[in-house]
Amino acid sequence: MKKWWLLIVGLSMCASLQAQTLRFVAEDLPPYHYHNSSGKIDGMLVDVVKAVVDAANLQAEIELMPMARAVHELSHNSNTLMFSLLKTHDREDDFKFLGATFHATAYLFGLKAKTFTLNNLEDAQNYRVSTIRGYHSARYLLENGFSEEENLVLATEFHSLWQMLYLQRTDLVMTNALTIDKEIRDSGLDPSLVEAKFAVHDFPSELHIAANKKLPLEIATALTVALKSIKKNGEYEAILKRWKLE
């Protein structure tokens, strides 16, 4: 009788998990997650999420919203996940990180017309480097010898970040390569005038599926296992190839 009772409880729990609808949120960031010309949510990481959810036999909805709101929703709702959050040491205590969805190397970007000698990050201290105030990149630069009094310029948003570079009020911008084309175009500037000058390899570079701390362990485990499975069976690689993001 006890074995039957445990089996019934286990089946009931599985049915309950499958019936729960998860919310996956992210910012608008083509070609990873964005609204296509038909107004539908599309993108490489959208396809990854759909494959993971299918493999885990779960139900999910995908929404796009500003980054600040996405983080707020992730922080305050137990069924909400972000599917492209940069995994950093200071975030590990706040969220559950279920697995990497993409690798995004950080670079120091500068104008093509200007030449720099950069063999290491210390060399960049001879120039004015800019990033966004409050971002992990700002903390990283401060921890690696930069200061606002000498060589670090912190912008409040991307429009002013790129405007300062193009007006040569700063020399270099630290960010990853995921967003720069969209950010520069949205700032009314020409992205073809910018190039990567130095790769910052020791900066956190993995985008992860991140979950609220209160997400049930069974669901978190199912999603982690599913992500591993689509990487192992080749489905993840096929998605990258389809979007030409190998």
PDB file of C-alpha atoms in Angstrom:
ATOM      1  CA  MET A   1       0.000   0.000   0.000  1.00  0.00           C
ATOM      2  CA  LYS A   2       2.840   2.383   0.896  1.00  0.00           C
ATOM      3  CA  LYS A   3       4.528   1.866  -2.491  1.00  0.00           C
ATOM      4  CA  TRP A   4       1.269   2.572  -4.294  1.00  0.00           C
ATOM      5  CA  TRP A   5       0.757   5.714  -2.236  1.00  0.00           C
ATOM      6  CA  LEU A   6       4.247   6.979  -3.074  1.00  0.00           C
ATOM      7  CA  LEU A   7       3.650   6.249  -6.755  1.00  0.00           C
ATOM      8  CA  ILE A   8       0.362   8.171  -6.719  1.00  0.00           C
ATOM      9  CA  VAL A   9       2.027  11.132  -4.972  1.00  0.00           C
ATOM     10  CA  GLY A  10       4.892  11.081  -7.462  1.00  0.00           C
ATOM     11  CA  LEU A  11       2.555  11.006 -10.460  1.00  0.00           C
ATOM     12  CA  SER A  12       0.497  13.804  -8.942  1.00  0.00           C
ATOM     13  CA  MET A  13       3.600  15.960  -8.499  1.00  0.00           C
ATOM     14  CA  CYS A  14       4.687  15.349 -12.104  1.00  0.00           C
ATOM     15  CA  ALA A  15       1.230  16.277 -13.395  1.00  0.00           C
ATOM     16  CA  SER A  16       1.285  19.435 -11.267  1.00  0.00           C
ATOM     17  CA  LEU A  17       4.690  20.479 -12.613  1.00  0.00           C
ATOM     18  CA  GLN A  18       3.627  19.887 -16.213  1.00  0.00           C
ATOM     19  CA  ALA A  19       0.476  21.940 -15.693  1.00  0.00           C
ATOM     20  CA  GLN A  20       2.381  24.971 -14.349  1.00  0.00           C
ATOM     21  CA  THR A  21       3.139  27.639 -16.959  1.00  0.00           C
ATOM     22  CA  LEU A  22       6.581  29.202 -16.678  1.00  0.00           C
ATOM     23  CA  ARG A  23       7.423  32.737 -17.778  1.00  0.00           C
ATOM     24  CA  PHE A  24      10.652  33.252 -19.704  1.00  0.00           C
ATOM     25  CA  VAL A  25      11.578  36.923 -20.033  1.00  0.00           C
ATOM     26  CA  ALA A  26      14.334  38.879 -21.782  1.00  0.00           C
ATOM     27  CA  GLU A  27      15.004  42.252 -23.342  1.00  0.00           C
ATOM     28  CA  ASP A  28      14.589  43.008 -27.045  1.00  0.00           C
ATOM     29  CA  LEU A  29      17.961  42.009 -28.493  1.00  0.00           C
ATOM     30  CA  PRO A  30      18.107  40.783 -32.108  1.00  0.00           C
ATOM     31  CA  PRO A  31      19.022  38.231 -33.321  1.00  0.00           C
ATOM     32  CA  TYR A  32      18.846  36.500 -29.937  1.00  0.00           C
ATOM     33  CA  HIS A  33      15.347  37.541 -28.833  1.00  0.00           C
ATOM     34  CA  TYR A  34      13.233  40.164 -30.608  1.00  0.00           C
ATOM     35  CA  HIS A  35       9.906  40.877 -32.325  1.00  0.00           C
ATOM     36  CA  ASN A  36      10.123  39.932 -35.995  1.00  0.00           C
ATOM     37  CA  SER A  37       8.394  41.704 -38.898  1.00  0.00           C
ATOM     38  CA  SER A  38       5.178  39.818 -38.119  1.00  0.00           C
ATOM     39  CA  GLY A  39       5.242  41.002 -34.529  1.00  0.00           C
ATOM     40  CA  LYS A  40       6.035  37.543 -33.162  1.00  0.00           C
ATOM     41  CA  ILE A  41       8.796  36.835 -30.669  1.00  0.00           C
ATOM     42  CA  ASP A  42      11.702  35.264 -32.526  1.00  0.00           C
ATOM     43  CA  GLY A  43      15.429  34.666 -32.174  1.00  0.00           C
ATOM     44  CA  MET A  44      18.166  32.139 -31.606  1.00  0.00           C
ATOM     45  CA  LEU A  45      17.781  31.976 -27.826  1.00  0.00           C
ATOM     46  CA  VAL A  46      13.993  31.891 -28.207  1.00  0.00           C
ATOM     47  CA  ASP A  47      14.450  28.699 -30.216  1.00  0.00           C
ATOM     48  CA  VAL A  48      16.766  27.352 -27.519  1.00  0.00           C
ATOM     49  CA  VAL A  49      14.175  28.041 -24.802  1.00  0.00           C
ATOM     50  CA  LYS A  50      11.430  26.363 -26.826  1.00  0.00           C
ATOM     51  CA  ALA A  51      13.626  23.298 -27.345  1.00  0.00           C
ATOM     52  CA  VAL A  52      14.484  23.130 -23.635  1.00  0.00           C
ATOM     53  CA  VAL A  53      10.865  23.483 -22.542  1.00  0.00           C
ATOM     54  CA  ASP A  54       9.762  20.789 -25.014  1.00  0.00           C
ATOM     55  CA  ALA A  55      12.514  18.435 -23.852  1.00  0.00           C
ATOM     56  CA  ALA A  56      11.501  19.001 -20.223  1.00  0.00           C
ATOM     57  CA  ASN A  57       7.821  18.426 -21.103  1.00  0.00           C
ATOM     58  CA  LEU A  58       6.834  21.724 -19.484  1.00  0.00           C
ATOM     59  CA  GLN A  59       4.639  24.671 -20.468  1.00  0.00           C
ATOM     60  CA  ALA A  60       6.051  28.187 -20.928  1.00  0.00           C
ATOM     61  CA  GLU A  61       5.305  31.663 -22.224  1.00  0.00           C
ATOM     62  CA  ILE A  62       7.981  34.020 -23.567  1.00  0.00           C
ATOM     63  CA  GLU A  63       7.845  37.797 -23.074  1.00  0.00           C
ATOM     64  CA  LEU A  64      10.159  40.650 -24.056  1.00  0.00           C
ATOM     65  CA  MET A  65      10.520  43.755 -21.906  1.00  0.00           C
ATOM     66  CA  PRO A  66      13.174  46.295 -20.831  1.00  0.00           C
ATOM     67  CA  MET A  67      16.123  44.774 -19.004  1.00  0.00           C
ATOM     68  CA  ALA A  68      15.373  46.468 -15.668  1.00  0.00           C
ATOM     69  CA  ARG A  69      11.808  45.175 -15.671  1.00  0.00           C
ATOM     70  CA  ALA A  70      12.956  41.669 -16.662  1.00  0.00           C
ATOM     71  CA  VAL A  71      15.322  41.526 -13.684  1.00  0.00           C
ATOM     72  CA  HIS A  72      12.541  42.847 -11.433  1.00  0.00           C
ATOM     73  CA  GLU A  73      10.141  40.154 -12.638  1.00  0.00           C
ATOM     74  CA  LEU A  74      12.817  37.487 -12.158  1.00  0.00           C
ATOM     75  CA  SER A  75      13.452  38.698  -8.618  1.00  0.00           C
ATOM     76  CA  HIS A  76       9.822  38.835  -7.516  1.00  0.00           C
ATOM     77  CA  ASN A  77       8.015  35.947  -9.245  1.00  0.00           C
ATOM     78  CA  SER A  78       8.739  32.311  -8.488  1.00  0.00           C
ATOM     79  CA  ASN A  79       7.660  31.068 -11.942  1.00  0.00           C
ATOM     80  CA  THR A  80       9.724  33.643 -13.888  1.00  0.00           C
ATOM     81  CA  LEU A  81      13.060  32.929 -15.560  1.00  0.00           C
ATOM     82  CA  MET A  82      15.444  34.974 -17.689  1.00  0.00           C
ATOM     83  CA  PHE A  83      17.032  33.096 -20.552  1.00  0.00           C
ATOM     84  CA  SER A  84      20.060  35.257 -21.289  1.00  0.00           C
ATOM     85  CA  LEU A  85      21.343  36.661 -18.009  1.00  0.00           C
ATOM     86  CA  LEU A  86      25.088  37.121 -17.642  1.00  0.00           C
ATOM     87  CA  LYS A  87      26.303  34.891 -14.824  1.00  0.00           C
ATOM     88  CA  THR A  88      28.432  36.904 -12.409  1.00  0.00           C
ATOM     89  CA  HIS A  89      29.714  36.164  -8.925  1.00  0.00           C
ATOM     90  CA  ASP A  90      27.524  38.823  -7.296  1.00  0.00           C
ATOM     91  CA  ARG A  91      24.367  37.373  -8.897  1.00  0.00           C
ATOM     92  CA  GLU A  92      24.926  33.779  -7.786  1.00  0.00           C
ATOM     93  CA  ASP A  93      23.354  34.411  -4.376  1.00  0.00           C
ATOM     94  CA  ASP A  94      20.289  36.064  -5.908  1.00  0.00           C
ATOM     95  CA  PHE A  95      19.218  33.566  -8.567  1.00  0.00           C
ATOM     96  CA  LYS A  96      19.413  29.920  -9.610  1.00  0.00           C
ATOM     97  CA  PHE A  97      21.618  29.518 -12.694  1.00  0.00           C
ATOM     98  CA  LEU A  98      20.419  26.485 -14.639  1.00  0.00           C
ATOM     99  CA  GLY A  99      22.863  26.338 -17.536  1.00  0.00           C
ATOM    100  CA  ALA A 100      24.649  28.387 -20.179  1.00  0.00           C
ATOM    101  CA  THR A 101      22.719  29.351 -23.317  1.00  0.00           C
ATOM    102  CA  PHE A 102      25.400  31.388 -25.105  1.00  0.00           C
ATOM    103  CA  HIS A 103      28.959  32.693 -24.776  1.00  0.00           C
ATOM    104  CA  ALA A 104      29.439  36.465 -25.086  1.00  0.00           C
ATOM    105  CA  THR A 105      33.055  37.639 -24.897  1.00  0.00           C
ATOM    106  CA  ALA A 106      33.607  41.158 -23.573  1.00  0.00           C
ATOM    107  CA  TYR A 107      35.798  43.568 -25.533  1.00  0.00           C
ATOM    108  CA  LEU A 108      37.221  47.043 -25.395  1.00  0.00           C
ATOM    109  CA  PHE A 109      35.767  48.738 -28.483  1.00  0.00           C
ATOM    110  CA  GLY A 110      37.164  51.852 -30.110  1.00  0.00           C
ATOM    111  CA  LEU A 111      36.920  53.874 -33.288  1.00  0.00           C
ATOM    112  CA  LYS A 112      38.580  52.239 -36.295  1.00  0.00           C
ATOM    113  CA  ALA A 113      40.312  55.524 -37.084  1.00  0.00           C
ATOM    114  CA  LYS A 114      42.257  55.400 -33.802  1.00  0.00           C
ATOM    115  CA  THR A 115      45.173  53.036 -33.043  1.00  0.00           C
ATOM    116  CA  PHE A 116      45.847  51.620 -29.586  1.00  0.00           C
ATOM    117  CA  THR A 117      48.623  49.524 -28.087  1.00  0.00           C
ATOM    118  CA  LEU A 118      46.809  47.054 -25.857  1.00  0.00           C
ATOM    119  CA  ASN A 119      48.657  43.922 -24.798  1.00  0.00           C
ATOM    120  CA  ASN A 120      46.740  43.595 -21.538  1.00  0.00           C
ATOM    121  CA  LEU A 121      44.073  45.377 -19.523  1.00  0.00           C
ATOM    122  CA  GLU A 122      46.707  47.399 -17.679  1.00  0.00           C
ATOM    123  CA  ASP A 123      47.673  49.068 -20.969  1.00  0.00           C
ATOM    124  CA  ALA A 124      44.114  50.360 -21.251  1.00  0.00           C
ATOM    125  CA  GLN A 125      44.628  52.406 -18.089  1.00  0.00           C
ATOM    126  CA  ASN A 126      46.501  54.883 -20.292  1.00  0.00           C
ATOM    127  CA  TYR A 127      43.211  55.695 -22.032  1.00  0.00           C
ATOM    128  CA  ARG A 128      39.726  56.872 -21.060  1.00  0.00           C
ATOM    129  CA  VAL A 129      37.556  53.756 -20.788  1.00  0.00           C
ATOM    130  CA  SER A 130      33.783  53.953 -20.502  1.00  0.00           C
ATOM    131  CA  THR A 131      30.955  51.615 -19.547  1.00  0.00           C
ATOM    132  CA  ILE A 132      27.523  51.822 -17.898  1.00  0.00           C
ATOM    133  CA  ARG A 133      27.269  52.832 -14.246  1.00  0.00           C
ATOM    134  CA  GLY A 134      25.862  50.002 -12.130  1.00  0.00           C
ATOM    135  CA  TYR A 135      26.815  47.277 -14.621  1.00  0.00           C
ATOM    136  CA  HIS A 136      29.150  44.461 -13.668  1.00  0.00           C
ATOM    137  CA  SER A 137      31.661  45.858 -16.173  1.00  0.00           C
ATOM    138  CA  ALA A 138      31.915  49.042 -14.077  1.00  0.00           C
ATOM    139  CA  ARG A 139      32.696  47.051 -10.948  1.00  0.00           C
ATOM    140  CA  TYR A 140      35.184  44.926 -12.887  1.00  0.00           C
ATOM    141  CA  LEU A 141      37.106  47.957 -14.143  1.00  0.00           C
ATOM    142  CA  LEU A 142      37.177  49.536 -10.669  1.00  0.00           C
ATOM    143  CA  GLU A 143      38.518  46.292  -9.224  1.00  0.00           C
ATOM    144  CA  ASN A 144      41.236  46.217 -11.902  1.00  0.00           C
ATOM    145  CA  GLY A 145      42.828  49.591 -11.214  1.00  0.00           C
ATOM    146  CA  PHE A 146      40.588  52.062 -13.054  1.00  0.00           C
ATOM    147  CA  SER A 147      39.181  55.106 -11.280  1.00  0.00           C
ATOM    148  CA  GLU A 148      36.659  57.806 -12.148  1.00  0.00           C
ATOM    149  CA  GLU A 149      39.220  60.434 -11.142  1.00  0.00           C
ATOM    150  CA  GLU A 150      41.686  59.291 -13.815  1.00  0.00           C
ATOM    151  CA  ASN A 151      40.593  56.974 -16.617  1.00  0.00           C
ATOM    152  CA  LEU A 152      37.075  55.601 -16.049  1.00  0.00           C
ATOM    153  CA  VAL A 153      33.993  57.346 -17.459  1.00  0.00           C
ATOM    154  CA  LEU A 154      30.662  55.884 -16.346  1.00  0.00           C
ATOM    155  CA  ALA A 155      27.620  56.628 -18.498  1.00  0.00           C
ATOM    156  CA  THR A 156      24.029  56.402 -17.343  1.00  0.00           C
ATOM    157  CA  GLU A 157      22.733  54.746 -20.533  1.00  0.00           C
ATOM    158  CA  PHE A 158      23.947  53.450 -23.903  1.00  0.00           C
ATOM    159  CA  HIS A 159      23.047  56.541 -25.922  1.00  0.00           C
ATOM    160  CA  SER A 160      25.511  58.728 -24.009  1.00  0.00           C
ATOM    161  CA  LEU A 161      28.051  55.875 -23.831  1.00  0.00           C
ATOM    162  CA  TRP A 162      28.414  55.696 -27.612  1.00  0.00           C
ATOM    163  CA  GLN A 163      27.975  59.427 -28.199  1.00  0.00           C
ATOM    164  CA  MET A 164      30.987  60.094 -25.959  1.00  0.00           C
ATOM    165  CA  LEU A 165      33.091  57.606 -27.914  1.00  0.00           C
ATOM    166  CA  TYR A 166      32.146  59.038 -31.307  1.00  0.00           C
ATOM    167  CA  LEU A 167      32.784  62.587 -30.066  1.00  0.00           C
ATOM    168  CA  GLN A 168      36.189  61.327 -28.781  1.00  0.00           C
ATOM    169  CA  ARG A 169      35.437  62.312 -25.208  1.00  0.00           C
ATOM    170  CA  THR A 170      36.350  58.724 -24.353  1.00  0.00           C
ATOM    171  CA  ASP A 171      38.725  56.331 -26.089  1.00  0.00           C
ATOM    172  CA  LEU A 172      37.327  52.864 -25.424  1.00  0.00           C
ATOM    173  CA  VAL A 173      34.030  51.251 -24.439  1.00  0.00           C
ATOM    174  CA  MET A 174      33.879  48.000 -22.506  1.00  0.00           C
ATOM    175  CA  THR A 175      30.926  45.769 -23.393  1.00  0.00           C
ATOM    176  CA  ASN A 176      30.206  42.426 -25.030  1.00  0.00           C
ATOM    177  CA  ALA A 177      29.603  42.008 -28.750  1.00  0.00           C
ATOM    178  CA  LEU A 178      25.954  41.021 -28.377  1.00  0.00           C
ATOM    179  CA  THR A 179      24.363  44.432 -28.390  1.00  0.00           C
ATOM    180  CA  ILE A 180      26.669  46.993 -29.944  1.00  0.00           C
ATOM    181  CA  ASP A 181      25.172  47.217 -33.453  1.00  0.00           C
ATOM    182  CA  LYS A 182      21.671  47.852 -32.128  1.00  0.00           C
ATOM    183  CA  GLU A 183      22.864  50.255 -29.426  1.00  0.00           C
ATOM    184  CA  ILE A 184      24.958  52.292 -31.867  1.00  0.00           C
ATOM    185  CA  ARG A 185      22.199  52.477 -34.483  1.00  0.00           C
ATOM    186  CA  ASP A 186      19.654  53.422 -31.823  1.00  0.00           C
ATOM    187  CA  SER A 187      22.030  56.251 -30.861  1.00  0.00           C
ATOM    188  CA  GLY A 188      21.909  57.582 -34.431  1.00  0.00           C
ATOM    189  CA  LEU A 189      25.485  56.525 -35.195  1.00  0.00           C
ATOM    190  CA  ASP A 190      27.246  54.304 -37.741  1.00  0.00           C
ATOM    191  CA  PRO A 191      28.379  50.950 -36.224  1.00  0.00           C
ATOM    192  CA  SER A 192      30.820  50.342 -39.088  1.00  0.00           C
ATOM    193  CA  LEU A 193      33.133  52.978 -37.572  1.00  0.00           C
ATOM    194  CA  VAL A 194      33.788  50.856 -34.464  1.00  0.00           C
ATOM    195  CA  GLU A 195      35.895  47.727 -33.980  1.00  0.00           C
ATOM    196  CA  ALA A 196      37.030  45.457 -31.147  1.00  0.00           C
ATOM    197  CA  LYS A 197      40.458  46.523 -29.872  1.00  0.00           C
ATOM    198  CA  PHE A 198      41.044  44.030 -27.045  1.00  0.00           C
ATOM    199  CA  ALA A 199      39.273  40.878 -25.780  1.00  0.00           C
ATOM    200  CA  VAL A 200      38.741  40.815 -22.011  1.00  0.00           C
ATOM    201  CA  HIS A 201      38.853  37.043 -21.538  1.00  0.00           C
ATOM    202  CA  ASP A 202      38.663  36.912 -17.755  1.00  0.00           C
ATOM    203  CA  PHE A 203      35.407  38.891 -17.630  1.00  0.00           C
ATOM    204  CA  PRO A 204      32.282  36.718 -17.079  1.00  0.00           C
ATOM    205  CA  SER A 205      31.030  35.736 -20.510  1.00  0.00           C
ATOM    206  CA  GLU A 206      28.336  33.065 -20.138  1.00  0.00           C
ATOM    207  CA  LEU A 207      24.683  33.900 -20.648  1.00  0.00           C
ATOM    208  CA  HIS A 208      22.502  31.571 -18.570  1.00  0.00           C
ATOM    209  CA  ILE A 209      18.953  30.544 -17.939  1.00  0.00           C
ATOM    210  CA  ALA A 210      18.424  32.147 -14.539  1.00  0.00           C
ATOM    211  CA  ALA A 211      15.529  31.309 -12.239  1.00  0.00           C
ATOM    212  CA  ASN A 212      13.949  32.821  -9.176  1.00  0.00           C
ATOM    213  CA  LYS A 213      15.269  31.218  -5.998  1.00  0.00           C
ATOM    214  CA  LYS A 214      11.766  29.917  -5.204  1.00  0.00           C
ATOM    215  CA  LEU A 215      11.387  27.972  -8.453  1.00  0.00           C
ATOM    216  CA  PRO A 216      10.638  24.374  -7.391  1.00  0.00           C
ATOM    217  CA  LEU A 217      13.712  22.156  -7.439  1.00  0.00           C
ATOM    218  CA  GLU A 218      11.974  19.612  -9.679  1.00  0.00           C
ATOM    219  CA  ILE A 219      11.385  22.212 -12.386  1.00  0.00           C
ATOM    220  CA  ALA A 220      14.902  23.667 -12.095  1.00  0.00           C
ATOM    221  CA  THR A 221      16.385  20.179 -12.405  1.00  0.00           C
ATOM    222  CA  ALA A 222      14.164  19.303 -15.370  1.00  0.00           C
ATOM    223  CA  LEU A 223      15.259  22.440 -17.240  1.00  0.00           C
ATOM    224  CA  THR A 224      18.955  21.852 -16.494  1.00  0.00           C
ATOM    225  CA  VAL A 225      18.720  18.251 -17.708  1.00  0.00           C
ATOM    226  CA  ALA A 226      16.798  19.330 -20.818  1.00  0.00           C
ATOM    227  CA  LEU A 227      19.383  21.979 -21.734  1.00  0.00           C
ATOM    228  CA  LYS A 228      22.162  19.415 -21.400  1.00  0.00           C
ATOM    229  CA  SER A 229      20.213  16.958 -23.530  1.00  0.00           C
ATOM    230  CA  ILE A 230      19.693  19.337 -26.483  1.00  0.00           C
ATOM    231  CA  LYS A 231      23.405  20.139 -26.415  1.00  0.00           C
ATOM    232  CA  LYS A 232      24.297  16.453 -26.377  1.00  0.00           C
ATOM    233  CA  ASN A 233      21.892  15.389 -29.150  1.00  0.00           C
ATOM    234  CA  GLY A 234      22.933  18.168 -31.540  1.00  0.00           C
ATOM    235  CA  GLU A 235      19.733  20.216 -31.426  1.00  0.00           C
ATOM    236  CA  TYR A 236      21.464  23.195 -29.805  1.00  0.00           C
ATOM    237  CA  GLU A 237      24.215  23.186 -32.455  1.00  0.00           C
ATOM    238  CA  ALA A 238      21.591  23.005 -35.198  1.00  0.00           C
ATOM    239  CA  ILE A 239      19.880  26.101 -33.781  1.00  0.00           C
ATOM    240  CA  LEU A 240      23.186  28.012 -33.784  1.00  0.00           C
ATOM    241  CA  LYS A 241      23.819  27.004 -37.407  1.00  0.00           C
ATOM    242  CA  ARG A 242      20.309  28.008 -38.433  1.00  0.00           C
ATOM    243  CA  TRP A 243      20.893  31.467 -37.018  1.00  0.00           C
ATOM    244  CA  LYS A 244      24.515  31.585 -38.296  1.00  0.00           C
ATOM    245  CA  LEU A 245      25.817  32.152 -34.757  1.00  0.00           C
ATOM    246  CA  GLU A 246      28.354  29.344 -34.436  1.00  0.00           C
TER     247      GLU A 246
END
